Tab-separated table of N, CA, C and O in Angstrom:
chain	number	residue	atom	x	y	z
I	1	ARG	N	-8.185	-7.770	-6.804
I	1	ARG	CA	-7.297	-8.305	-7.865
I	1	ARG	C	-7.857	-7.647	-9.210
I	1	ARG	O	-9.052	-7.563	-9.319
I	2	ASN	N	-6.984	-7.377	-10.018
I	2	ASN	CA	-7.352	-6.835	-11.310
I	2	ASN	C	-7.589	-7.911	-12.343
I	2	ASN	O	-6.747	-8.715	-12.652
I	3	PHE	N	-8.796	-7.946	-12.983
I	3	PHE	CA	-9.045	-8.979	-13.945
I	3	PHE	C	-8.823	-8.542	-15.385
I	3	PHE	O	-8.977	-9.296	-16.307
I	4	LEU	N	-8.397	-7.284	-15.517
I	4	LEU	CA	-8.146	-6.895	-16.896
I	4	LEU	C	-6.791	-7.417	-17.406
I	4	LEU	O	-5.830	-7.502	-16.619
I	5	GLN	N	-6.673	-7.687	-18.679
I	5	GLN	CA	-5.393	-8.013	-19.292
I	5	GLN	C	-4.660	-6.828	-19.695
I	5	GLN	O	-5.283	-5.984	-20.371
I	6	ASN	N	-3.408	-6.677	-19.253
I	6	ASN	CA	-2.622	-5.528	-19.718
I	6	ASN	C	-3.328	-4.122	-19.442
I	6	ASN	O	-3.578	-3.412	-20.190
I	7	PRO	N	-3.569	-3.884	-18.040
I	7	PRO	CA	-4.373	-2.786	-17.751
I	7	PRO	C	-3.679	-1.412	-17.994
I	7	PRO	O	-4.266	-0.375	-18.088
I	8	SER	N	-2.317	-1.390	-18.056
I	8	SER	CA	-1.622	-0.093	-18.249
I	8	SER	C	-0.833	-0.114	-19.498
I	8	SER	O	0.021	0.877	-19.624
I	9	GLY	N	-0.907	-1.029	-20.431
I	9	GLY	CA	-0.245	-0.899	-21.629
I	9	GLY	C	1.138	-1.386	-21.616
I	9	GLY	O	1.839	-1.126	-22.523
I	10	GLN	N	1.502	-2.186	-20.561
I	10	GLN	CA	2.929	-2.653	-20.478
I	10	GLN	C	3.200	-3.668	-21.569
I	10	GLN	O	4.320	-3.959	-21.965
I	11	LEU	N	2.174	-4.216	-22.229
I	11	LEU	CA	2.304	-5.189	-23.311
I	11	LEU	C	1.695	-4.592	-24.559
I	11	LEU	O	1.048	-5.209	-25.476
I	12	GLY	N	1.832	-3.254	-24.741
I	12	GLY	CA	1.301	-2.523	-25.900
I	12	GLY	C	-0.218	-2.478	-25.848
I	12	GLY	O	-0.736	-2.333	-24.683
I	13	LEU	N	-0.856	-2.823	-26.980
I	13	LEU	CA	-2.385	-2.763	-26.889
I	13	LEU	C	-2.945	-4.224	-26.801
I	13	LEU	O	-4.176	-4.387	-26.980
I	14	ARG	N	-2.117	-5.155	-26.466
I	14	ARG	CA	-2.519	-6.608	-26.345
I	14	ARG	C	-3.699	-6.602	-25.317
I	14	ARG	O	-3.625	-6.140	-24.245
I	15	GLY	N	-4.771	-7.357	-25.794
I	15	GLY	CA	-5.949	-7.587	-24.830
I	15	GLY	C	-7.031	-6.507	-25.084
I	15	GLY	O	-8.199	-6.737	-24.598
I	16	TRP	N	-6.726	-5.483	-25.682
I	16	TRP	CA	-7.768	-4.398	-25.868
I	16	TRP	C	-8.337	-4.358	-27.326
I	16	TRP	O	-7.566	-4.747	-28.276
I	17	LYS	N	-9.510	-4.048	-27.530
I	17	LYS	CA	-10.192	-4.086	-28.859
I	17	LYS	C	-10.895	-2.704	-29.152
I	17	LYS	O	-11.359	-2.014	-28.161
I	18	PRO	N	-10.816	-2.244	-30.276
I	18	PRO	CA	-11.468	-1.002	-30.675
I	18	PRO	C	-12.990	-1.205	-30.529
I	18	PRO	O	-13.478	-2.313	-30.753
I	19	MET	N	-13.733	-0.249	-30.069
I	19	MET	CA	-15.141	-0.292	-29.817
I	19	MET	C	-15.955	0.615	-30.816
I	19	MET	O	-15.393	1.641	-31.145
I	20	TYR	N	-17.164	0.308	-30.975
I	20	TYR	CA	-18.138	1.209	-31.742
I	20	TYR	C	-17.588	1.424	-33.137
I	20	TYR	O	-17.751	2.562	-33.612
I	21	ASN	N	-16.872	0.498	-33.847
I	21	ASN	CA	-16.430	0.748	-35.153
I	21	ASN	C	-15.483	1.876	-35.344
I	21	ASN	O	-15.401	2.470	-36.346
I	22	SER	N	-14.847	2.185	-34.264
I	22	SER	CA	-13.930	3.328	-34.327
I	22	SER	C	-12.544	2.842	-34.720
I	22	SER	O	-12.267	1.595	-34.541
I	23	ARG	N	-11.736	3.685	-35.253
I	23	ARG	CA	-10.355	3.380	-35.573
I	23	ARG	C	-9.637	3.221	-34.245
I	23	ARG	O	-9.962	3.957	-33.325
I	24	MET	N	-8.776	2.308	-34.112
I	24	MET	CA	-7.932	2.202	-32.922
I	24	MET	C	-6.931	3.318	-32.866
I	24	MET	O	-5.818	3.265	-33.540
I	25	SER	N	-7.229	4.402	-32.322
I	25	SER	CA	-6.435	5.569	-32.284
I	25	SER	C	-5.671	5.658	-30.925
I	25	SER	O	-5.523	6.760	-30.427
I	26	TRP	N	-5.319	4.570	-30.364
I	26	TRP	CA	-4.610	4.478	-29.077
I	26	TRP	C	-3.158	4.076	-29.388
I	26	TRP	O	-2.845	3.397	-30.252
I	27	LYS	N	-2.359	4.539	-28.517
I	27	LYS	CA	-0.939	3.971	-28.430
I	27	LYS	C	-0.497	3.949	-27.011
I	27	LYS	O	-1.235	4.470	-26.078
I	28	VAL	N	0.642	3.456	-26.755
I	28	VAL	CA	1.262	3.308	-25.342
I	28	VAL	C	2.486	4.102	-25.321
I	28	VAL	O	3.246	4.178	-26.226
I	29	GLU	N	2.622	4.981	-24.208
I	29	GLU	CA	3.808	5.740	-23.998
I	29	GLU	C	4.261	5.493	-22.604
I	29	GLU	O	3.594	5.115	-21.748
I	30	THR	N	5.538	5.839	-22.316
I	30	THR	CA	6.114	5.857	-21.083
I	30	THR	C	5.552	7.077	-20.371
I	30	THR	O	5.518	8.126	-20.902
I	31	SER	N	5.111	6.868	-19.142
I	31	SER	CA	4.417	7.996	-18.314
I	31	SER	C	5.482	9.010	-17.824
I	31	SER	O	6.522	8.625	-17.308
I	32	GLU	N	5.158	10.206	-18.077
I	32	GLU	CA	5.918	11.246	-17.387
I	32	GLU	C	5.713	11.282	-15.957
I	32	GLU	O	6.630	11.612	-15.182
I	33	ILE	N	4.409	11.027	-15.545
I	33	ILE	CA	4.087	10.981	-14.157
I	33	ILE	C	3.428	9.554	-13.860
I	33	ILE	O	2.280	9.298	-14.208
I	34	PRO	N	4.285	8.536	-13.528
I	34	PRO	CA	3.738	7.193	-13.321
I	34	PRO	C	2.597	7.177	-12.315
I	34	PRO	O	2.610	7.845	-11.264
I	35	ALA	N	1.624	6.272	-12.708
I	35	ALA	CA	0.487	6.085	-11.741
I	35	ALA	C	0.961	5.398	-10.419
I	35	ALA	O	0.373	5.777	-9.378
I	36	THR	N	1.818	4.474	-10.510
I	36	THR	CA	2.497	3.831	-9.348
I	36	THR	C	3.905	3.589	-9.584
I	36	THR	O	4.429	3.732	-10.847
I	37	GLU	N	4.660	3.119	-8.676
I	37	GLU	CA	6.103	3.021	-8.859
I	37	GLU	C	6.368	1.837	-9.743
I	37	GLU	O	7.441	1.721	-10.379
I	38	ASN	N	5.372	0.861	-9.895
I	38	ASN	CA	5.496	-0.349	-10.787
I	38	ASN	C	4.972	-0.105	-12.188
I	38	ASN	O	5.023	-1.009	-12.949
I	39	CYS	N	4.219	0.991	-12.410
I	39	CYS	CA	3.530	1.168	-13.580
I	39	CYS	C	4.145	2.404	-14.323
I	39	CYS	O	3.970	3.549	-13.936
I	40	THR	N	4.901	2.129	-15.402
I	40	THR	CA	5.545	3.320	-15.998
I	40	THR	C	5.010	3.519	-17.358
I	40	THR	O	5.496	4.392	-18.108
I	41	THR	N	3.984	2.801	-17.839
I	41	THR	CA	3.360	3.079	-19.113
I	41	THR	C	1.819	3.413	-18.988
I	41	THR	O	1.293	3.212	-17.927
I	42	ASN	N	1.460	4.089	-20.073
I	42	ASN	CA	-0.113	4.391	-20.041
I	42	ASN	C	-0.538	4.531	-21.460
I	42	ASN	O	0.223	4.642	-22.428
I	43	PHE	N	-1.865	4.412	-21.656
I	43	PHE	CA	-2.517	4.511	-22.912
I	43	PHE	C	-2.612	6.024	-23.224
I	43	PHE	O	-3.018	6.806	-22.251
I	44	VAL	N	-2.477	6.434	-24.439
I	44	VAL	CA	-2.768	7.807	-24.865
I	44	VAL	C	-3.510	7.639	-26.055
I	44	VAL	O	-3.400	6.837	-26.939
I	45	SER	N	-4.468	8.605	-26.367
I	45	SER	CA	-5.342	8.555	-27.480
I	45	SER	C	-4.868	9.776	-28.420
I	45	SER	O	-4.185	10.653	-28.108
I	46	SER	N	-5.495	9.719	-29.592
I	46	SER	CA	-5.275	10.717	-30.583
I	46	SER	C	-6.104	11.886	-30.248
I	46	SER	O	-6.746	11.919	-29.198
I	47	PHE	N	-6.138	12.852	-31.203
I	47	PHE	CA	-6.921	14.015	-30.943
I	47	PHE	C	-8.402	13.826	-31.286
I	47	PHE	O	-9.146	14.757	-31.382
I	48	GLN	N	-8.715	12.551	-31.643
I	48	GLN	CA	-10.080	12.178	-32.065
I	48	GLN	C	-10.676	11.470	-30.970
I	48	GLN	O	-10.034	10.937	-30.058
I	49	TRP	N	-12.023	11.242	-31.162
I	49	TRP	CA	-12.706	10.415	-30.118
I	49	TRP	C	-12.218	8.985	-30.240
I	49	TRP	O	-12.178	8.381	-31.353
I	50	CYS	N	-11.792	8.312	-29.083
I	50	CYS	CA	-11.249	7.117	-29.042
I	50	CYS	C	-11.862	6.235	-27.996
I	50	CYS	O	-12.109	6.642	-26.890
I	51	VAL	N	-12.234	4.992	-28.313
I	51	VAL	CA	-12.942	4.023	-27.432
I	51	VAL	C	-12.274	2.699	-27.568
I	51	VAL	O	-12.113	2.209	-28.628
I	52	MET	N	-11.972	2.115	-26.377
I	52	MET	CA	-11.426	0.722	-26.481
I	52	MET	C	-12.076	-0.070	-25.303
I	52	MET	O	-12.462	0.562	-24.347
I	53	GLY	N	-11.866	-1.368	-25.394
I	53	GLY	CA	-12.468	-2.155	-24.207
I	53	GLY	C	-11.904	-3.556	-24.298
I	53	GLY	O	-11.309	-3.924	-25.230
I	54	GLN	N	-12.354	-4.318	-23.271
I	54	GLN	CA	-12.117	-5.766	-23.275
I	54	GLN	C	-13.166	-6.479	-22.445
I	54	GLN	O	-13.773	-5.805	-21.711
I	55	GLN	N	-13.361	-7.679	-22.916
I	55	GLN	CA	-14.347	-8.494	-22.255
I	55	GLN	C	-13.695	-9.498	-21.296
I	55	GLN	O	-12.791	-10.155	-21.740
I	56	VAL	N	-14.188	-9.641	-20.090
I	56	VAL	CA	-13.592	-10.493	-19.126
I	56	VAL	C	-14.593	-11.477	-18.614
I	56	VAL	O	-15.742	-11.115	-18.230
I	57	SER	N	-14.326	-12.856	-18.799
I	57	SER	CA	-15.190	-13.852	-18.405
I	57	SER	C	-15.067	-14.189	-16.956
I	57	SER	O	-13.959	-14.676	-16.469
I	58	LEU	N	-15.972	-13.829	-16.083
I	58	LEU	CA	-15.931	-14.136	-14.666
I	58	LEU	C	-15.977	-15.656	-14.345
I	58	LEU	O	-15.476	-15.938	-13.329
I	59	THR	N	-16.505	-16.380	-15.270
I	59	THR	CA	-16.676	-17.747	-14.874
I	59	THR	C	-15.290	-18.390	-14.751
I	59	THR	O	-15.198	-19.421	-14.018
I	60	ASN	N	-14.316	-17.835	-15.385
I	60	ASN	CA	-12.891	-18.424	-15.196
I	60	ASN	C	-12.212	-17.904	-14.022
I	60	ASN	O	-11.115	-18.278	-13.714
I	61	LEU	N	-12.697	-16.844	-13.378
I	61	LEU	CA	-12.008	-16.164	-12.299
I	61	LEU	C	-12.696	-16.296	-10.909
I	61	LEU	O	-11.932	-16.134	-9.936
I	62	VAL	N	-13.929	-16.432	-10.838
I	62	VAL	CA	-14.601	-16.525	-9.519
I	62	VAL	C	-15.468	-17.761	-9.524
I	62	VAL	O	-15.952	-18.231	-10.581
I	63	ARG	N	-15.723	-18.186	-8.265
I	63	ARG	CA	-16.593	-19.402	-8.162
I	63	ARG	C	-17.918	-19.267	-8.615
I	63	ARG	O	-18.496	-20.100	-9.386
I	64	ASP	N	-18.644	-18.227	-8.164
I	64	ASP	CA	-19.991	-17.930	-8.573
I	64	ASP	C	-20.109	-16.514	-8.972
I	64	ASP	O	-20.223	-15.564	-8.105
I	65	PRO	N	-20.105	-16.239	-10.314
I	65	PRO	CA	-20.100	-14.848	-10.907
I	65	PRO	C	-21.362	-14.111	-10.456
I	65	PRO	O	-21.263	-12.897	-10.284
I	66	SER	N	-22.481	-14.690	-10.112
I	66	SER	CA	-23.621	-13.954	-9.717
I	66	SER	C	-23.537	-13.425	-8.300
I	66	SER	O	-24.170	-12.507	-8.059
I	67	LEU	N	-22.486	-13.806	-7.506
I	67	LEU	CA	-22.296	-13.241	-6.243
I	67	LEU	C	-21.127	-12.273	-6.235
I	67	LEU	O	-20.698	-11.755	-5.211
I	68	ALA	N	-20.381	-12.231	-7.285
I	68	ALA	CA	-19.196	-11.350	-7.327
I	68	ALA	C	-19.485	-9.906	-7.086
I	68	ALA	O	-20.501	-9.381	-7.613
I	69	LYS	N	-18.604	-9.274	-6.254
I	69	LYS	CA	-18.747	-7.779	-6.105
I	69	LYS	C	-17.626	-7.252	-7.000
I	69	LYS	O	-16.451	-7.528	-6.772
I	70	ILE	N	-18.037	-6.437	-7.869
I	70	ILE	CA	-17.040	-5.893	-8.905
I	70	ILE	C	-16.913	-4.319	-8.636
I	70	ILE	O	-17.798	-3.680	-8.548
I	71	GLU	N	-15.588	-3.941	-8.520
I	71	GLU	CA	-15.252	-2.538	-8.446
I	71	GLU	C	-14.525	-2.112	-9.771
I	71	GLU	O	-13.640	-2.881	-10.260
I	72	VAL	N	-14.903	-1.034	-10.332
I	72	VAL	CA	-14.296	-0.494	-11.511
I	72	VAL	C	-13.676	0.857	-11.309
I	72	VAL	O	-14.318	1.624	-10.744
I	73	SER	N	-12.418	1.033	-11.619
I	73	SER	CA	-11.843	2.301	-11.463
I	73	SER	C	-10.786	2.504	-12.552
I	73	SER	O	-10.314	1.599	-13.290
I	74	ALA	N	-10.380	3.851	-12.652
I	74	ALA	CA	-9.267	4.103	-13.627
I	74	ALA	C	-8.646	5.379	-13.214
I	74	ALA	O	-9.159	6.255	-12.509
I	75	LYS	N	-7.398	5.464	-13.442
I	75	LYS	CA	-6.539	6.799	-13.193
I	75	LYS	C	-6.386	7.441	-14.569
I	75	LYS	O	-6.186	6.748	-15.556
I	76	PHE	N	-6.723	8.695	-14.648
I	76	PHE	CA	-6.543	9.383	-15.943
I	76	PHE	C	-6.117	10.786	-15.722
I	76	PHE	O	-6.263	11.329	-14.583
I	77	MET	N	-5.545	11.352	-16.744
I	77	MET	CA	-5.254	12.803	-16.777
I	77	MET	C	-5.185	13.325	-18.155
I	77	MET	O	-5.066	12.494	-19.075
I	78	GLY	N	-5.307	14.588	-18.305
I	78	GLY	CA	-5.396	15.133	-19.616
I	78	GLY	C	-4.126	15.707	-20.140
I	78	GLY	O	-3.098	15.751	-19.429
I	79	ARG	N	-4.091	15.986	-21.346
I	79	ARG	CA	-2.874	16.676	-22.045
I	79	ARG	C	-2.901	18.124	-21.661
I	79	ARG	O	-3.847	18.770	-21.353
I	80	THR	N	-1.730	18.693	-21.850
I	80	THR	CA	-1.592	20.261	-21.563
I	80	THR	C	-1.841	21.026	-22.756
I	80	THR	O	-2.145	22.210	-22.677
I	81	ASP	N	-1.848	20.420	-23.953
I	81	ASP	CA	-1.961	21.195	-25.262
I	81	ASP	C	-3.360	21.072	-25.865
I	81	ASP	O	-3.545	21.613	-27.002
I	82	CYS	N	-4.262	20.414	-25.280
I	82	CYS	CA	-5.657	20.365	-25.819
I	82	CYS	C	-6.561	19.894	-24.789
I	82	CYS	O	-6.196	19.303	-23.748
I	83	PRO	N	-7.953	20.139	-24.916
I	83	PRO	CA	-8.884	19.748	-23.865
I	83	PRO	C	-8.970	18.089	-23.917
I	83	PRO	O	-8.725	17.557	-24.946
I	84	SER	N	-9.240	17.533	-22.815
I	84	SER	CA	-9.488	16.088	-22.776
I	84	SER	C	-10.758	15.775	-21.912
I	84	SER	O	-11.026	16.426	-20.952
I	85	ILE	N	-11.372	14.835	-22.455
I	85	ILE	CA	-12.629	14.366	-21.812
I	85	ILE	C	-12.518	12.793	-21.538
I	85	ILE	O	-11.955	12.067	-22.381
I	86	PHE	N	-12.984	12.411	-20.384
I	86	PHE	CA	-12.760	11.068	-19.973
I	86	PHE	C	-14.221	10.563	-19.647
I	86	PHE	O	-15.098	11.212	-19.086
I	87	MET	N	-14.484	9.326	-20.251
I	87	MET	CA	-15.696	8.622	-19.763
I	87	MET	C	-15.360	7.060	-19.571
I	87	MET	O	-14.441	6.688	-20.285
I	88	MET	N	-16.060	6.418	-18.723
I	88	MET	CA	-15.766	5.057	-18.618
I	88	MET	C	-17.165	4.312	-18.397
I	88	MET	O	-18.012	4.874	-17.641
I	89	GLU	N	-17.185	3.122	-18.914
I	89	GLU	CA	-18.441	2.404	-18.793
I	89	GLU	C	-18.027	0.877	-18.456
I	89	GLU	O	-17.229	0.364	-19.196
I	90	ALA	N	-18.749	0.235	-17.465
I	90	ALA	CA	-18.575	-1.145	-17.242
I	90	ALA	C	-19.852	-1.839	-17.467
I	90	ALA	O	-20.884	-1.291	-16.834
I	91	ILE	N	-19.953	-2.860	-18.141
I	91	ILE	CA	-21.207	-3.680	-18.355
I	91	ILE	C	-20.962	-5.126	-17.926
I	91	ILE	O	-20.044	-5.669	-18.384
I	92	VAL	N	-21.901	-5.612	-17.150
I	92	VAL	CA	-21.812	-6.970	-16.743
I	92	VAL	C	-22.976	-7.690	-17.574
I	92	VAL	O	-24.049	-7.312	-17.672
I	93	LEU	N	-22.442	-8.766	-18.421
I	93	LEU	CA	-23.429	-9.564	-19.242
I	93	LEU	C	-23.640	-10.889	-18.639
I	93	LEU	O	-22.834	-11.550	-17.982
I	94	ASN	N	-24.782	-11.377	-18.956
I	94	ASN	CA	-25.156	-12.845	-18.547
I	94	ASN	C	-24.576	-13.720	-19.637
I	94	ASN	O	-23.917	-13.327	-20.594
I	95	ARG	N	-24.842	-14.989	-19.475
I	95	ARG	CA	-24.279	-16.000	-20.371
I	95	ARG	C	-24.818	-15.781	-21.851
I	95	ARG	O	-24.097	-16.179	-22.726
I	96	GLN	N	-25.893	-15.169	-22.026
I	96	GLN	CA	-26.449	-14.880	-23.303
I	96	GLN	C	-25.954	-13.557	-23.916
I	96	GLN	O	-26.531	-13.136	-24.902
I	97	GLN	N	-24.935	-12.963	-23.191
I	97	GLN	CA	-24.372	-11.713	-23.661
I	97	GLN	C	-25.279	-10.511	-23.555
I	97	GLN	O	-25.171	-9.536	-24.228
I	98	GLN	N	-26.276	-10.621	-22.672
I	98	GLN	CA	-27.286	-9.567	-22.421
I	98	GLN	C	-26.861	-8.749	-21.187
I	98	GLN	O	-26.578	-9.409	-20.210
I	99	PRO	N	-26.992	-7.447	-21.233
I	99	PRO	CA	-26.509	-6.626	-20.067
I	99	PRO	C	-27.431	-6.884	-18.886
I	99	PRO	O	-28.692	-6.930	-18.991
I	100	ILE	N	-26.893	-7.122	-17.673
I	100	ILE	CA	-27.641	-7.172	-16.380
I	100	ILE	C	-27.204	-6.126	-15.445
I	100	ILE	O	-27.944	-5.882	-14.527
I	101	HIS	N	-26.145	-5.392	-15.686
I	101	HIS	CA	-25.712	-4.243	-14.805
I	101	HIS	C	-24.835	-3.387	-15.703
I	101	HIS	O	-24.071	-3.908	-16.422
I	102	ARG	N	-24.982	-2.037	-15.493
I	102	ARG	CA	-24.242	-1.090	-16.277
I	102	ARG	C	-23.853	0.086	-15.208
I	102	ARG	O	-24.657	0.468	-14.427
I	103	ALA	N	-22.549	0.482	-15.170
I	103	ALA	CA	-22.084	1.585	-14.362
I	103	ALA	C	-21.353	2.418	-15.422
I	103	ALA	O	-20.613	2.096	-16.241
I	104	ARG	N	-21.599	3.730	-15.254
I	104	ARG	CA	-21.043	4.726	-16.196
I	104	ARG	C	-20.491	6.035	-15.478
I	104	ARG	O	-21.119	6.430	-14.443
I	105	VAL	N	-19.337	6.375	-15.825
I	105	VAL	CA	-18.772	7.612	-15.336
I	105	VAL	C	-18.422	8.635	-16.438
I	105	VAL	O	-17.972	8.297	-17.433
I	106	GLY	N	-18.848	9.904	-16.263
I	106	GLY	CA	-18.545	10.872	-17.266
I	106	GLY	C	-19.673	11.259	-18.090
I	106	GLY	O	-20.759	10.711	-17.829
I	107	PRO	N	-19.516	12.089	-19.083
I	107	PRO	CA	-18.165	12.621	-19.430
I	107	PRO	C	-17.726	13.694	-18.432
I	107	PRO	O	-18.585	14.417	-17.822
I	108	MET	N	-16.498	13.766	-18.258
I	108	MET	CA	-15.933	14.772	-17.400
I	108	MET	C	-14.566	15.266	-17.929
I	108	MET	O	-13.831	14.464	-18.618
I	109	GLU	N	-14.201	16.506	-17.626
I	109	GLU	CA	-12.938	17.024	-18.085
I	109	GLU	C	-11.729	16.272	-17.248
I	109	GLU	O	-11.843	16.190	-16.067
I	110	ALA	N	-10.821	15.836	-18.067
I	110	ALA	CA	-9.599	15.235	-17.328
I	110	ALA	C	-8.721	16.251	-16.686
I	110	ALA	O	-8.499	17.287	-17.320
I	111	PRO	N	-8.239	15.904	-15.480
I	111	PRO	CA	-7.290	16.935	-14.856
I	111	PRO	C	-6.002	16.886	-15.725
I	111	PRO	O	-5.574	15.996	-16.236
I	112	VAL	N	-5.293	18.020	-15.593
I	112	VAL	CA	-3.998	18.177	-16.315
I	112	VAL	C	-2.940	17.999	-15.261
I	112	VAL	O	-3.011	18.421	-14.194
Protein backbone atom coordinates (compact mmCIF):
# COMPACT_ATOMS: atom_id res chain seq x y z
CA ARG A 1 0.00 0.00 0.00
CA ASN A 2 1.29 3.46 -0.83
CA PHE A 3 1.57 5.73 2.22
CA LEU A 4 2.43 8.89 0.26
CA GLN A 5 -0.18 11.57 -0.21
CA ASN A 6 -0.57 12.46 -3.89
CA PRO A 7 2.28 10.25 -5.20
CA SER A 8 1.89 11.17 -8.89
CA GLY A 9 0.74 14.77 -8.76
CA GLN A 10 -2.92 14.11 -9.52
CA LEU A 11 -3.69 16.76 -6.88
CA GLY A 12 -1.03 19.19 -8.05
CA LEU A 13 1.72 19.68 -5.46
CA ARG A 14 -0.57 19.03 -2.49
CA GLY A 15 1.19 17.04 0.23
CA TRP A 16 4.72 17.86 -0.96
CA LYS A 17 7.13 20.37 0.60
CA PRO A 18 10.29 22.00 -0.76
CA MET A 19 13.41 20.65 0.97
CA TYR A 20 16.79 22.11 1.86
CA ASN A 21 15.58 25.71 1.55
CA SER A 22 15.28 25.33 -2.20
CA ARG A 23 12.66 27.07 -4.27
CA MET A 24 9.81 24.79 -5.21
CA SER A 25 10.76 24.37 -8.85
CA TRP A 26 8.30 21.57 -9.48
CA LYS A 27 5.09 21.41 -11.43
CA VAL A 28 2.73 18.70 -12.61
CA GLU A 29 2.15 17.74 -16.24
CA THR A 30 0.09 15.17 -18.07
CA SER A 31 2.37 12.26 -18.90
CA GLU A 32 3.33 11.63 -22.50
CA ILE A 33 4.16 8.10 -21.38
CA PRO A 34 1.92 7.20 -18.40
CA ALA A 35 3.54 5.15 -15.63
CA THR A 36 0.37 3.03 -15.39
CA GLU A 37 -3.03 3.11 -17.08
CA ASN A 38 -4.48 4.84 -13.99
CA CYS A 39 -1.68 7.37 -13.58
CA THR A 40 -1.67 10.10 -16.21
CA THR A 41 0.23 12.85 -14.36
CA ASN A 42 3.80 13.22 -13.18
CA PHE A 43 6.06 15.72 -11.45
CA VAL A 44 8.50 17.66 -13.59
CA SER A 45 11.31 19.86 -12.36
CA SER A 46 12.91 22.99 -13.68
CA PHE A 47 16.39 23.07 -15.17
CA GLN A 48 17.74 23.75 -11.67
CA TRP A 49 18.40 21.38 -8.77
CA CYS A 50 14.99 20.54 -7.28
CA VAL A 51 14.21 18.66 -4.07
CA MET A 52 10.83 17.90 -2.53
CA GLY A 53 9.59 15.49 0.09
CA GLN A 54 6.89 14.57 2.54
CA GLN A 55 6.78 13.15 6.03
CA VAL A 56 4.52 10.17 6.72
CA SER A 57 3.59 9.25 10.30
CA LEU A 58 3.59 5.44 10.50
CA THR A 59 1.83 5.48 13.87
CA ASN A 60 -1.41 6.37 12.06
CA LEU A 61 -0.97 3.66 9.42
CA VAL A 62 0.44 0.50 11.03
CA ARG A 63 -0.07 -1.20 14.37
CA ASP A 64 3.60 -1.29 15.44
CA PRO A 65 5.88 1.03 13.40
CA SER A 66 9.01 -0.63 14.82
CA LEU A 67 8.03 -3.87 13.02
CA ALA A 68 6.99 -2.29 9.72
CA LYS A 69 8.78 -3.42 6.57
CA ILE A 70 9.08 -0.39 4.30
CA GLU A 71 9.73 -0.50 0.56
CA VAL A 72 10.60 2.71 -1.25
CA SER A 73 10.49 3.00 -5.04
CA ALA A 74 10.00 5.54 -7.80
CA LYS A 75 9.53 5.56 -11.55
CA PHE A 76 11.49 8.25 -13.32
CA MET A 77 12.66 9.29 -16.74
CA GLY A 78 14.68 12.15 -18.17
CA ARG A 79 13.97 14.89 -20.62
CA THR A 80 15.22 14.64 -24.19
CA ASP A 81 16.46 18.25 -24.36
CA CYS A 82 18.84 18.30 -21.36
CA PRO A 83 20.67 15.94 -18.99
CA SER A 84 18.68 14.59 -16.04
CA ILE A 85 19.94 13.24 -12.74
CA PHE A 86 17.79 11.30 -10.28
CA MET A 87 18.37 10.78 -6.56
CA MET A 88 16.03 9.45 -3.89
CA GLU A 89 16.40 9.19 -0.14
CA ALA A 90 14.09 7.69 2.46
CA ILE A 91 14.67 8.38 6.15
CA VAL A 92 12.88 6.64 9.02
CA LEU A 93 12.67 8.87 12.10
CA ASN A 94 11.86 7.93 15.67
CA ARG A 95 9.35 9.82 17.84
CA GLN A 96 12.04 12.40 18.64
CA GLN A 97 12.53 13.05 14.89
CA GLN A 98 16.01 11.45 14.97
CA PRO A 99 17.03 9.24 11.99
CA ILE A 100 17.07 5.52 12.76
CA HIS A 101 17.36 4.23 9.18
CA ARG A 102 18.33 5.81 5.88
CA ALA A 103 18.23 4.43 2.32
CA ARG A 104 19.59 6.34 -0.66
CA VAL A 105 19.64 5.79 -4.42
CA GLY A 106 21.74 7.78 -6.86
CA PRO A 107 22.83 10.04 -8.19
CA MET A 108 22.19 8.36 -11.51
CA GLU A 109 21.40 9.54 -14.99
CA ALA A 110 17.72 9.28 -15.75
CA PRO A 111 16.71 7.18 -18.76
CA VAL A 112 15.19 9.07 -21.68
